[in-house]
CSV table of C-alpha atoms (C1' of nucleotides) in Angstrom, one decimal:
chain,number,residue,atom,x,y,z
A,1,MET,CA,0.0,0.0,0.0
A,2,ASN,CA,2.9,2.3,0.6
A,3,LYS,CA,4.9,2.4,-2.6
A,4,ILE,CA,7.4,4.7,-1.1
A,5,ASN,CA,8.6,2.0,1.2
A,6,GLU,CA,9.7,-0.4,-1.4
A,7,THR,CA,13.0,1.1,-2.4
A,8,ASP,CA,14.4,1.4,1.1
A,9,GLU,CA,13.1,-2.0,2.2
A,10,LYS,CA,14.9,-3.5,-0.7
A,11,LEU,CA,18.1,-1.9,0.4
A,12,LEU,CA,17.7,-2.5,4.1
A,13,CYS,CA,16.6,-6.1,4.1
A,14,PRO,CA,19.7,-7.6,2.5
A,15,ILE,CA,21.9,-5.4,4.6
A,16,LYS,CA,20.3,-6.7,7.7
A,17,TYR,CA,20.9,-10.2,6.4
A,18,THR,CA,24.5,-9.5,5.7
A,19,LEU,CA,25.1,-7.9,9.1
A,20,GLY,CA,23.3,-10.8,10.7
A,21,ILE,CA,25.9,-13.1,9.2
A,22,VAL,CA,28.9,-11.1,10.4
A,23,GLY,CA,27.3,-9.3,13.4
A,24,GLY,CA,28.4,-9.6,17.0
A,25,LYS,CA,31.7,-8.8,18.5
A,26,TRP,CA,34.0,-11.4,17.1
A,27,LYS,CA,32.9,-12.5,13.6
A,28,LEU,CA,34.5,-9.6,11.7
A,29,PRO,CA,37.8,-10.0,13.6
A,30,ILE,CA,37.8,-13.6,12.7
A,31,ILE,CA,37.0,-13.0,9.1
A,32,CYS,CA,39.8,-10.5,8.9
A,33,ILE,CA,42.3,-13.0,10.2
A,34,LEU,CA,41.0,-15.7,7.8
A,35,SER,CA,41.1,-13.2,5.0
A,36,SER,CA,44.7,-14.1,4.2
A,37,GLY,CA,43.2,-17.3,2.7
A,38,GLU,CA,45.3,-19.6,4.8
A,39,PRO,CA,43.7,-22.3,7.0
A,40,TYR,CA,44.3,-21.6,10.7
A,41,ARG,CA,43.9,-23.6,13.8
A,42,PHE,CA,41.6,-22.8,16.7
A,43,ASN,CA,44.4,-21.9,19.0
A,44,TYR,CA,46.2,-19.8,16.4
A,45,ILE,CA,43.1,-17.7,15.9
A,46,LYS,CA,42.7,-17.4,19.7
A,47,LYS,CA,46.3,-16.1,20.0
A,48,ARG,CA,45.5,-13.5,17.4
A,49,LEU,CA,42.5,-12.4,19.5
A,50,PRO,CA,43.9,-12.3,23.0
A,51,GLU,CA,40.7,-11.1,24.5
A,52,ILE,CA,38.4,-13.8,23.2
A,53,THR,CA,37.3,-16.7,25.3
A,54,ASN,CA,37.2,-20.3,24.1
A,55,MET,CA,33.4,-20.1,24.3
A,56,MET,CA,33.0,-17.0,22.1
A,57,LEU,CA,35.5,-18.3,19.6
A,58,THR,CA,33.8,-21.7,19.4
A,59,GLN,CA,30.4,-20.1,19.1
A,60,SER,CA,31.4,-17.6,16.5
A,61,LEU,CA,33.1,-20.2,14.3
A,62,LYS,CA,30.2,-22.5,14.7
A,63,GLU,CA,27.7,-19.9,13.6
A,64,MET,CA,29.8,-18.9,10.7
A,65,GLU,CA,30.2,-22.5,9.7
A,66,ALA,CA,26.4,-22.8,9.8
A,67,SER,CA,26.0,-19.8,7.6
A,68,GLY,CA,28.5,-21.1,5.1
A,69,MET,CA,31.1,-18.5,5.7
A,70,VAL,CA,33.8,-20.7,7.2
A,71,GLY,CA,34.9,-24.2,6.5
A,72,ARG,CA,36.0,-26.6,9.2
A,73,LYS,CA,38.4,-29.4,8.6
A,74,GLN,CA,39.1,-31.9,11.3
A,75,PHE,CA,42.1,-34.1,11.4
A,76,ASN,CA,41.5,-37.2,13.5
A,77,GLU,CA,44.8,-37.2,15.3
A,78,VAL,CA,45.9,-37.1,18.9
A,79,PRO,CA,46.0,-34.4,20.0
A,80,PRO,CA,43.1,-33.1,18.0
A,81,HIS,CA,43.8,-30.8,15.1
A,82,VAL,CA,41.2,-28.6,13.4
A,83,GLU,CA,41.6,-26.0,10.7
A,84,TYR,CA,39.3,-23.2,9.7
A,85,THR,CA,39.2,-21.4,6.4
A,86,LEU,CA,37.1,-18.9,4.6
A,87,THR,CA,34.8,-20.5,2.1
A,88,GLU,CA,34.1,-19.0,-1.3
A,89,LYS,CA,31.1,-17.4,0.2
A,90,GLY,CA,33.2,-16.0,2.9
A,91,LYS,CA,35.8,-14.7,0.5
A,92,SER,CA,33.1,-13.1,-1.6
A,93,LEU,CA,32.2,-10.9,1.3
A,94,LEU,CA,35.7,-9.4,1.5
A,95,LYS,CA,35.1,-7.0,-1.4
A,96,PRO,CA,32.0,-5.4,0.2
A,97,LEU,CA,33.8,-5.2,3.5
A,98,GLU,CA,36.7,-3.5,1.8
A,99,SER,CA,34.4,-0.8,0.5
A,100,LEU,CA,33.1,-0.3,4.0
A,101,ALA,CA,36.7,0.0,5.2
A,102,GLU,CA,37.6,2.4,2.5
A,103,TRP,CA,34.7,4.7,3.5
A,104,GLY,CA,35.9,4.4,7.1
A,105,ILE,CA,39.5,5.3,6.3
A,106,GLU,CA,38.3,8.3,4.3
A,107,ASN,CA,36.2,9.5,7.2
A,108,MET,CA,37.7,8.4,10.4
A,109,HIS,CA,40.7,10.7,10.4
A,110,GLN,CA,38.7,13.8,9.9
A,111,GLU,CA,37.8,14.0,13.6
A,112,ALA,CA,40.9,13.6,15.8
A,113,ASP,CA,39.2,11.7,18.6
A,114,ASN,CA,38.4,8.8,16.4
A,115,LEU,CA,42.1,7.9,16.3
A,116,SER,CA,41.6,6.4,19.8
A,117,LEU,CA,39.5,3.7,18.2
A,118,CYS,CA,42.5,2.6,16.4
A,119,GLU,CA,45.3,1.7,18.8
A,120,ASN,CA,46.5,-1.3,16.9
A,121,CYS,CA,46.3,-0.2,13.4
A,122,GLN,CA,48.0,2.5,11.4
A,123,ALA,CA,45.4,2.9,8.7
A,124,GLU,CA,46.2,6.1,6.8
A,125,LYS,CA,44.1,8.1,4.5
B,1,MET,CA,56.2,-7.2,16.8
B,2,ASN,CA,53.6,-9.3,15.0
B,3,LYS,CA,53.8,-8.3,11.4
B,4,ILE,CA,51.1,-10.6,10.4
B,5,ASN,CA,48.6,-8.6,12.3
B,6,GLU,CA,48.9,-5.5,10.3
B,7,THR,CA,46.9,-6.3,7.2
B,8,ASP,CA,43.8,-7.5,9.1
B,9,GLU,CA,43.9,-4.7,11.6
B,10,LYS,CA,44.0,-2.2,8.8
B,11,LEU,CA,40.9,-3.8,7.4
B,12,LEU,CA,39.1,-4.3,10.6
B,13,CYS,CA,39.6,-1.0,12.3
B,14,PRO,CA,37.9,1.2,9.7
B,15,ILE,CA,35.1,-1.3,9.4
B,16,LYS,CA,34.5,-1.0,13.1
B,17,TYR,CA,34.5,2.7,12.8
B,18,THR,CA,32.0,2.6,10.0
B,19,LEU,CA,29.7,0.1,11.9
B,20,GLY,CA,30.0,2.2,14.9
B,21,ILE,CA,28.5,5.1,13.0
B,22,VAL,CA,25.6,3.1,11.6
B,23,GLY,CA,25.4,0.4,14.3
B,24,GLY,CA,22.5,-0.2,16.6
B,25,LYS,CA,19.0,-1.2,15.7
B,26,TRP,CA,17.6,1.9,14.0
B,27,LYS,CA,20.3,3.9,12.3
B,28,LEU,CA,20.4,1.9,9.1
B,29,PRO,CA,16.6,1.9,8.7
B,30,ILE,CA,16.7,5.7,9.1
B,31,ILE,CA,19.5,6.0,6.6
B,32,CYS,CA,17.5,3.9,4.1
B,33,ILE,CA,14.5,6.2,4.5
B,34,LEU,CA,16.6,9.3,4.1
B,35,SER,CA,18.4,7.7,1.1
B,36,SER,CA,15.8,9.2,-1.2
B,37,GLY,CA,17.6,12.5,-0.7
B,38,GLU,CA,14.4,14.3,0.5
B,39,PRO,CA,14.3,16.0,3.8
B,40,TYR,CA,11.8,14.4,6.2
B,41,ARG,CA,10.2,15.4,9.4
B,42,PHE,CA,10.5,13.6,12.7
B,43,ASN,CA,7.0,12.2,12.6
B,44,TYR,CA,7.2,11.2,9.0
B,45,ILE,CA,10.2,9.0,9.8
B,46,LYS,CA,8.4,7.7,12.8
B,47,LYS,CA,5.5,6.7,10.7
B,48,ARG,CA,7.8,4.8,8.4
B,49,LEU,CA,9.2,2.9,11.3
B,50,PRO,CA,6.1,1.9,13.2
B,51,GLU,CA,8.0,0.1,15.9
B,52,ILE,CA,10.4,2.8,16.9
B,53,THR,CA,9.8,4.9,20.0
B,54,ASN,CA,10.2,8.6,20.2
B,55,MET,CA,13.2,8.1,22.4
B,56,MET,CA,15.1,5.8,20.1
B,57,LEU,CA,14.4,8.0,17.1
B,58,THR,CA,15.5,11.1,18.9
B,59,GLN,CA,18.6,9.3,20.1
B,60,SER,CA,19.5,7.8,16.8
B,61,LEU,CA,19.1,11.0,14.9
B,62,LYS,CA,21.1,12.9,17.5
B,63,GLU,CA,24.0,10.5,17.3
B,64,MET,CA,23.9,10.6,13.5
B,65,GLU,CA,23.9,14.3,13.6
B,66,ALA,CA,26.9,14.3,15.9
B,67,SER,CA,28.7,12.0,13.5
B,68,GLY,CA,27.9,14.2,10.6
B,69,MET,CA,25.7,11.7,8.8
B,70,VAL,CA,22.4,13.6,9.2
B,71,GLY,CA,21.6,17.3,8.9
B,72,ARG,CA,18.9,18.9,11.1
B,73,LYS,CA,17.0,22.0,10.1
B,74,GLN,CA,14.7,23.6,12.6
B,75,PHE,CA,11.9,25.9,11.5
B,76,ASN,CA,11.0,28.2,14.3
B,77,GLU,CA,7.2,28.0,13.9
B,78,VAL,CA,4.4,26.9,16.1
B,79,PRO,CA,3.9,24.0,16.1
B,80,PRO,CA,7.6,23.1,15.8
B,81,HIS,CA,8.8,21.8,12.5
B,82,VAL,CA,12.1,20.0,12.1
B,83,GLU,CA,13.6,18.4,8.9
B,84,TYR,CA,16.2,15.7,8.6
B,85,THR,CA,18.4,15.0,5.6
B,86,LEU,CA,21.4,12.9,4.7
B,87,THR,CA,24.5,15.0,4.6
B,88,GLU,CA,27.1,14.5,1.9
B,89,LYS,CA,29.0,12.3,4.2
B,90,GLY,CA,25.8,10.3,4.8
B,91,LYS,CA,25.1,10.0,1.1
B,92,SER,CA,28.7,8.8,0.5
B,93,LEU,CA,28.0,5.8,2.6
B,94,LEU,CA,25.2,4.7,0.4
B,95,LYS,CA,27.5,3.1,-2.2
B,96,PRO,CA,29.3,0.9,0.3
B,97,LEU,CA,26.0,0.0,1.8
B,98,GLU,CA,24.7,-1.0,-1.6
B,99,SER,CA,27.6,-3.3,-2.1
B,100,LEU,CA,26.7,-5.0,1.2
B,101,ALA,CA,23.1,-5.2,0.0
B,102,GLU,CA,24.2,-6.7,-3.3
B,103,TRP,CA,26.1,-9.4,-1.5
B,104,GLY,CA,23.1,-10.0,0.7
B,105,ILE,CA,20.7,-10.4,-2.2
B,106,GLU,CA,23.0,-12.8,-3.9
B,107,ASN,CA,23.3,-15.0,-0.8
B,108,MET,CA,20.1,-14.7,1.2
B,109,HIS,CA,17.9,-16.6,-1.3
B,110,GLN,CA,20.1,-19.6,-1.4
B,111,GLU,CA,18.8,-20.9,1.9
B,112,ALA,CA,15.0,-20.9,2.0
B,113,ASP,CA,14.6,-20.0,5.6
B,114,ASN,CA,16.3,-16.7,5.2
B,115,LEU,CA,13.2,-15.5,3.4
B,116,SER,CA,11.5,-15.2,6.7
B,117,LEU,CA,13.9,-12.3,7.5
B,118,CYS,CA,12.3,-10.4,4.8
B,119,GLU,CA,8.6,-10.0,5.3
B,120,ASN,CA,8.4,-6.5,4.0
B,121,CYS,CA,10.6,-6.6,1.0
B,122,GLN,CA,10.6,-8.5,-2.2
B,123,ALA,CA,14.2,-8.3,-3.0
B,124,GLU,CA,14.9,-10.6,-5.8
B,125,LYS,CA,18.1,-12.0,-7.1
C,1,DC,C1',5.3,18.5,17.1
C,2,DG,C1',9.4,17.1,18.5
C,3,DG,C1',12.0,15.7,22.4
C,4,DC,C1',13.7,14.3,27.2
C,5,DA,C1',14.0,11.8,32.0
C,6,DT,C1',13.2,7.8,34.5
C,7,DC,C1',12.9,3.3,35.1
C,8,DC,C1',13.0,-1.5,33.5
C,9,DT,C1',14.2,-5.7,30.9
C,10,DA,C1',16.3,-8.9,27.6
C,11,DT,C1',20.0,-10.3,25.3
C,12,DG,C1',24.9,-10.6,24.1
C,13,DA,C1',28.9,-11.5,26.1
C,14,DG,C1',32.4,-12.7,30.0
C,15,DA,C1',34.3,-15.8,33.9
C,16,DT,C1',35.1,-20.1,35.4
C,17,DA,C1',35.6,-24.7,35.5
C,18,DC,C1',35.5,-29.2,33.3
C,19,DT,C1',36.2,-32.9,29.1
C,20,DG,C1',36.7,-36.3,24.9
D,1,DC,C1',43.9,-29.3,21.3
D,2,DA,C1',39.6,-28.0,20.8
D,3,DG,C1',35.9,-27.6,22.7
D,4,DT,C1',31.3,-27.5,26.5
D,5,DA,C1',28.3,-26.3,30.5
D,6,DT,C1',26.8,-23.0,33.9
D,7,DC,C1',26.5,-18.9,35.9
D,8,DT,C1',26.8,-13.9,36.1
D,9,DC,C1',26.8,-9.3,34.3
D,10,DA,C1',26.7,-5.0,31.4
D,11,DT,C1',24.6,-2.6,28.2
D,12,DA,C1',21.4,-1.6,24.3
D,13,DG,C1',17.1,-1.0,23.8
D,14,DG,C1',12.0,-0.5,25.4
D,15,DA,C1',7.8,1.5,28.2
D,16,DT,C1',5.9,5.3,30.0
D,17,DG,C1',4.9,9.9,31.1
D,18,DC,C1',6.0,14.8,31.0
D,19,DC,C1',7.5,19.4,28.6
D,20,DG,C1',8.7,23.8,25.6
DNA sequence: CGGCATCCTATGAGATACTG
DNA sequence: CAGTATCTCATAGGATGCCG
């Protein structure tokens, strides 16, 4: 009944889907680590994210596996050995994420206090 | 000390900045409404988002005004009349958002149950 | 009409300890 | 090594009512 709604719903809805996939505190950090394309083990990822708990890492990886973003390969050895990689679907999100990052880089350095968000990285305009 | 961190931090950090700007439950919906380029009044936006409360709308608009995404124009009449628009900075985020939306459209219809996310829109591949 | 103050609640996330 | 099971807690978000 409200024609004017259609355009923005068609924009919003897929965005919500996408952010649902990578939402939460840890999924983007994990994707960024896996973005190299290499398969990494559970404890390696954990070392790269010193603040994450086993529980949050497990949960994030599991949800991303369920949504097809991350592949899990289990080696039946003792001790256990599991590797995680980005799937093709996961890799395909990197481009859109990069365009978000580009926008961020162009805008975040305009106000000085945003630099504080960025202790670890030296992203430059 | 950990060279391998640099690349993903440089990707992650601006993304976090960007999502900080449009994060939360209502900012993206508001941006999508304002994406038409037209200035809209408080109560018009509210009608387009039937579930939002005055408080959340006020707060979201205020934060987006503070971050330079939204412009506020107040007409000193009785009764009060206020118009909100996307600033240039706000408009410049639309392209990156569209690339996120594109990815969403390409992926959300592959699994049938994601359709339920999308009651209002008929986004098609 | 547009906005604010107060109070309240639900959910996401952390701490801790244990296991195949 | 790679998880899981509880418990607790903080914060984003919601309900309600008042105001210039």
